[in-house]
Every structure is written in C-alpha cells, then in structure tokens.
Amino acid sequence: MLNFNMLTTMELTEIENPSLFPFPAPLHIGFVIIAVIFFLFRFFTDKRPFQLIMAIAVPISLLLRLELSRQGFYIVGAIELLLLIVAAITSIAFKKKIAEKPEPAAEAASENAPEAKSEE
C-alpha cells in the first residue's frame, strides 16, 4: 500500500525536478523537423489544406520551450487547439468535396470502355 509518511519525509534532493516535456529539446526539435517535412511533402503531393495547417501547427509547439508566463502557455495552447480544430474541419470538408466530384480519369475510362462503344 501507499505509505503517506514516506511522501512527507522525502528530502527535496531525492525528488526529480518536474518537466513539461518527457524528452529533451534536441529530440523534440528533431520530431518537429520530421513532421514538418512529412506534412509539406504530403501537401505538395495531395494538395489537401489540412496538411499545410498541420505543417504550421507542429512548429508552434516549440514555443513552449521558451520561458513563457502561465498566460503565454495558455495562448500557445489555444492557438494549437484552434489549428487542430481547423485542420479537422478542413479534412472533413475536403473529403466530402472529393467524394462528390468524380475523377476525370474514371470518366474517360468509362467513355473508352468496349461496352460503351458496342451500345452506340
């Protein structure tokens, strides 16, 4: 069981300093660089707006590494949340546009099909 006396008698030197991030800054920067490259690559190949929004939102998380006030942390968090919501809405809206619009290659293939020629 949990011994509550242990919690009150611990010396300050035994307690690890709390941190906002579970991994060191160079690793965080590396993940951000990889994510930005990935989202930009996917944006240039797929042309979906939410990928560009995510490529912008990911580096904003690096602002938390700065010594910000509590209000600064909340502002960065609100910006991140807003960008994630916009990316989700854009993803859903863009998905519906693609489903409604038939692909030109599919139309051309159906026009050139042998079944279509035999009916004429």
PDB file of C-alpha atoms in Angstrom:
ATOM      1  CA  MET A   1       0.000   0.000   0.000  1.00  0.00           C
ATOM      2  CA  LEU A   2       0.931   3.628  -0.204  1.00  0.00           C
ATOM      3  CA  ASN A   3       2.752   5.000   2.821  1.00  0.00           C
ATOM      4  CA  PHE A   4       1.780   8.657   3.236  1.00  0.00           C
ATOM      5  CA  ASN A   5       4.583   9.241   5.756  1.00  0.00           C
ATOM      6  CA  MET A   6       7.057   8.494   3.008  1.00  0.00           C
ATOM      7  CA  LEU A   7       5.713  11.397   0.948  1.00  0.00           C
ATOM      8  CA  THR A   8       6.105  13.922   3.756  1.00  0.00           C
ATOM      9  CA  THR A   9       9.580  12.808   4.830  1.00  0.00           C
ATOM     10  CA  MET A  10      11.229  12.788   1.392  1.00  0.00           C
ATOM     11  CA  GLU A  11      14.058  15.216   1.054  1.00  0.00           C
ATOM     12  CA  LEU A  12      13.962  17.720  -1.753  1.00  0.00           C
ATOM     13  CA  THR A  13      17.147  16.320  -3.281  1.00  0.00           C
ATOM     14  CA  GLU A  14      15.525  12.931  -3.822  1.00  0.00           C
ATOM     15  CA  ILE A  15      12.613  14.320  -5.819  1.00  0.00           C
ATOM     16  CA  GLU A  16      13.231  14.675  -9.533  1.00  0.00           C
ATOM     17  CA  ASN A  17      12.632  18.133 -10.974  1.00  0.00           C
ATOM     18  CA  PRO A  18       9.347  18.126 -12.876  1.00  0.00           C
ATOM     19  CA  SER A  19       9.461  18.995 -16.552  1.00  0.00           C
ATOM     20  CA  LEU A  20       6.860  19.954 -19.107  1.00  0.00           C
ATOM     21  CA  PHE A  21       8.385  17.703 -21.774  1.00  0.00           C
ATOM     22  CA  PRO A  22       9.016  13.979 -21.474  1.00  0.00           C
ATOM     23  CA  PHE A  23      12.063  14.106 -23.769  1.00  0.00           C
ATOM     24  CA  PRO A  24      14.979  16.522 -24.320  1.00  0.00           C
ATOM     25  CA  ALA A  25      14.898  19.568 -26.591  1.00  0.00           C
ATOM     26  CA  PRO A  26      17.071  18.139 -29.424  1.00  0.00           C
ATOM     27  CA  LEU A  27      14.725  15.170 -29.753  1.00  0.00           C
ATOM     28  CA  HIS A  28      11.684  17.487 -29.771  1.00  0.00           C
ATOM     29  CA  ILE A  29      13.273  19.639 -32.484  1.00  0.00           C
ATOM     30  CA  GLY A  30      14.072  16.514 -34.497  1.00  0.00           C
ATOM     31  CA  PHE A  31      10.473  15.299 -34.293  1.00  0.00           C
ATOM     32  CA  VAL A  32       9.220  18.738 -35.342  1.00  0.00           C
ATOM     33  CA  ILE A  33      11.547  18.824 -38.370  1.00  0.00           C
ATOM     34  CA  ILE A  34      10.459  15.332 -39.440  1.00  0.00           C
ATOM     35  CA  ALA A  35       6.764  16.213 -39.002  1.00  0.00           C
ATOM     36  CA  VAL A  36       7.051  19.467 -40.959  1.00  0.00           C
ATOM     37  CA  ILE A  37       8.886  17.731 -43.823  1.00  0.00           C
ATOM     38  CA  PHE A  38       6.264  14.963 -43.846  1.00  0.00           C
ATOM     39  CA  PHE A  39       3.268  17.317 -43.845  1.00  0.00           C
ATOM     40  CA  LEU A  40       4.801  19.598 -46.509  1.00  0.00           C
ATOM     41  CA  PHE A  41       5.598  16.601 -48.713  1.00  0.00           C
ATOM     42  CA  ARG A  42       2.056  15.278 -48.332  1.00  0.00           C
ATOM     43  CA  PHE A  43       0.647  18.740 -49.057  1.00  0.00           C
ATOM     44  CA  PHE A  44       2.625  19.052 -52.292  1.00  0.00           C
ATOM     45  CA  THR A  45       1.579  15.568 -53.421  1.00  0.00           C
ATOM     46  CA  ASP A  46      -2.081  15.568 -52.289  1.00  0.00           C
ATOM     47  CA  LYS A  47      -2.914  19.303 -52.201  1.00  0.00           C
ATOM     48  CA  ARG A  48      -5.073  18.927 -49.079  1.00  0.00           C
ATOM     49  CA  PRO A  49      -5.230  22.116 -46.982  1.00  0.00           C
ATOM     50  CA  PHE A  50      -5.262  20.379 -43.594  1.00  0.00           C
ATOM     51  CA  GLN A  51      -1.743  19.093 -44.254  1.00  0.00           C
ATOM     52  CA  LEU A  52      -0.475  22.645 -44.671  1.00  0.00           C
ATOM     53  CA  ILE A  53      -2.284  23.679 -41.484  1.00  0.00           C
ATOM     54  CA  MET A  54      -0.600  20.824 -39.601  1.00  0.00           C
ATOM     55  CA  ALA A  55       2.785  21.814 -41.064  1.00  0.00           C
ATOM     56  CA  ILE A  56       2.223  25.228 -39.476  1.00  0.00           C
ATOM     57  CA  ALA A  57       0.795  23.920 -36.187  1.00  0.00           C
ATOM     58  CA  VAL A  58       3.589  21.480 -35.352  1.00  0.00           C
ATOM     59  CA  PRO A  59       6.441  24.046 -35.044  1.00  0.00           C
ATOM     60  CA  ILE A  60       4.309  26.231 -32.785  1.00  0.00           C
ATOM     61  CA  SER A  61       4.794  23.585 -30.089  1.00  0.00           C
ATOM     62  CA  LEU A  62       8.441  24.708 -29.919  1.00  0.00           C
ATOM     63  CA  LEU A  63       7.255  27.990 -28.409  1.00  0.00           C
ATOM     64  CA  LEU A  64       6.566  26.092 -25.193  1.00  0.00           C
ATOM     65  CA  ARG A  65      10.330  25.601 -24.814  1.00  0.00           C
ATOM     66  CA  LEU A  66      10.669  29.340 -24.227  1.00  0.00           C
ATOM     67  CA  GLU A  67      10.304  30.709 -20.736  1.00  0.00           C
ATOM     68  CA  LEU A  68       6.697  31.838 -21.063  1.00  0.00           C
ATOM     69  CA  SER A  69       4.366  33.056 -18.386  1.00  0.00           C
ATOM     70  CA  ARG A  70       1.324  30.999 -17.492  1.00  0.00           C
ATOM     71  CA  GLN A  71      -0.713  33.218 -19.801  1.00  0.00           C
ATOM     72  CA  GLY A  72       1.767  32.535 -22.616  1.00  0.00           C
ATOM     73  CA  PHE A  73       1.330  28.794 -22.187  1.00  0.00           C
ATOM     74  CA  TYR A  74      -2.441  29.195 -22.418  1.00  0.00           C
ATOM     75  CA  ILE A  75      -2.159  31.364 -25.523  1.00  0.00           C
ATOM     76  CA  VAL A  76       0.074  28.822 -27.267  1.00  0.00           C
ATOM     77  CA  GLY A  77      -2.305  26.041 -26.207  1.00  0.00           C
ATOM     78  CA  ALA A  78      -5.317  27.958 -27.534  1.00  0.00           C
ATOM     79  CA  ILE A  79      -3.554  28.560 -30.867  1.00  0.00           C
ATOM     80  CA  GLU A  80      -2.655  24.865 -31.122  1.00  0.00           C
ATOM     81  CA  LEU A  81      -6.203  23.811 -30.274  1.00  0.00           C
ATOM     82  CA  LEU A  82      -7.661  26.238 -32.809  1.00  0.00           C
ATOM     83  CA  LEU A  83      -5.327  25.000 -35.557  1.00  0.00           C
ATOM     84  CA  LEU A  84      -6.158  21.356 -34.776  1.00  0.00           C
ATOM     85  CA  ILE A  85      -9.895  22.083 -34.920  1.00  0.00           C
ATOM     86  CA  VAL A  86      -9.498  23.971 -38.214  1.00  0.00           C
ATOM     87  CA  ALA A  87      -7.404  21.099 -39.617  1.00  0.00           C
ATOM     88  CA  ALA A  88     -10.052  18.547 -38.598  1.00  0.00           C
ATOM     89  CA  ILE A  89     -12.889  20.594 -40.111  1.00  0.00           C
ATOM     90  CA  THR A  90     -10.888  21.199 -43.283  1.00  0.00           C
ATOM     91  CA  SER A  91     -10.101  17.500 -43.554  1.00  0.00           C
ATOM     92  CA  ILE A  92     -13.769  16.566 -43.289  1.00  0.00           C
ATOM     93  CA  ALA A  93     -14.912  19.298 -45.685  1.00  0.00           C
ATOM     94  CA  PHE A  94     -12.237  18.456 -48.241  1.00  0.00           C
ATOM     95  CA  LYS A  95     -13.079  14.750 -48.025  1.00  0.00           C
ATOM     96  CA  LYS A  96     -16.733  15.460 -48.889  1.00  0.00           C
ATOM     97  CA  LYS A  97     -15.703  17.592 -51.885  1.00  0.00           C
ATOM     98  CA  ILE A  98     -13.632  14.737 -53.297  1.00  0.00           C
ATOM     99  CA  ALA A  99     -16.470  12.233 -52.824  1.00  0.00           C
ATOM    100  CA  GLU A 100     -18.959  14.473 -54.685  1.00  0.00           C
ATOM    101  CA  LYS A 101     -16.664  15.242 -57.606  1.00  0.00           C
ATOM    102  CA  PRO A 102     -15.935  12.281 -59.950  1.00  0.00           C
ATOM    103  CA  GLU A 103     -12.389  11.859 -61.152  1.00  0.00           C
ATOM    104  CA  PRO A 104     -11.735  12.849 -64.796  1.00  0.00           C
ATOM    105  CA  ALA A 105      -9.689   9.689 -65.373  1.00  0.00           C
ATOM    106  CA  ALA A 106     -12.641   7.495 -64.334  1.00  0.00           C
ATOM    107  CA  GLU A 107     -14.964   9.349 -66.732  1.00  0.00           C
ATOM    108  CA  ALA A 108     -12.515   8.983 -69.610  1.00  0.00           C
ATOM    109  CA  ALA A 109     -12.060   5.280 -68.893  1.00  0.00           C
ATOM    110  CA  SER A 110     -15.814   4.670 -68.881  1.00  0.00           C
ATOM    111  CA  GLU A 111     -16.214   6.514 -72.205  1.00  0.00           C
ATOM    112  CA  ASN A 112     -13.478   4.443 -73.857  1.00  0.00           C
ATOM    113  CA  ALA A 113     -14.727   1.118 -72.485  1.00  0.00           C
ATOM    114  CA  PRO A 114     -15.748  -1.515 -75.091  1.00  0.00           C
ATOM    115  CA  GLU A 115     -19.226  -1.786 -73.572  1.00  0.00           C
ATOM    116  CA  ALA A 116     -19.886   1.886 -74.245  1.00  0.00           C
ATOM    117  CA  LYS A 117     -18.813   1.507 -77.918  1.00  0.00           C
ATOM    118  CA  SER A 118     -20.982  -1.562 -78.524  1.00  0.00           C
ATOM    119  CA  GLU A 119     -24.110   0.282 -77.380  1.00  0.00           C
ATOM    120  CA  GLU A 120     -23.584   3.062 -79.948  1.00  0.00           C
TER     121      GLU A 120
END
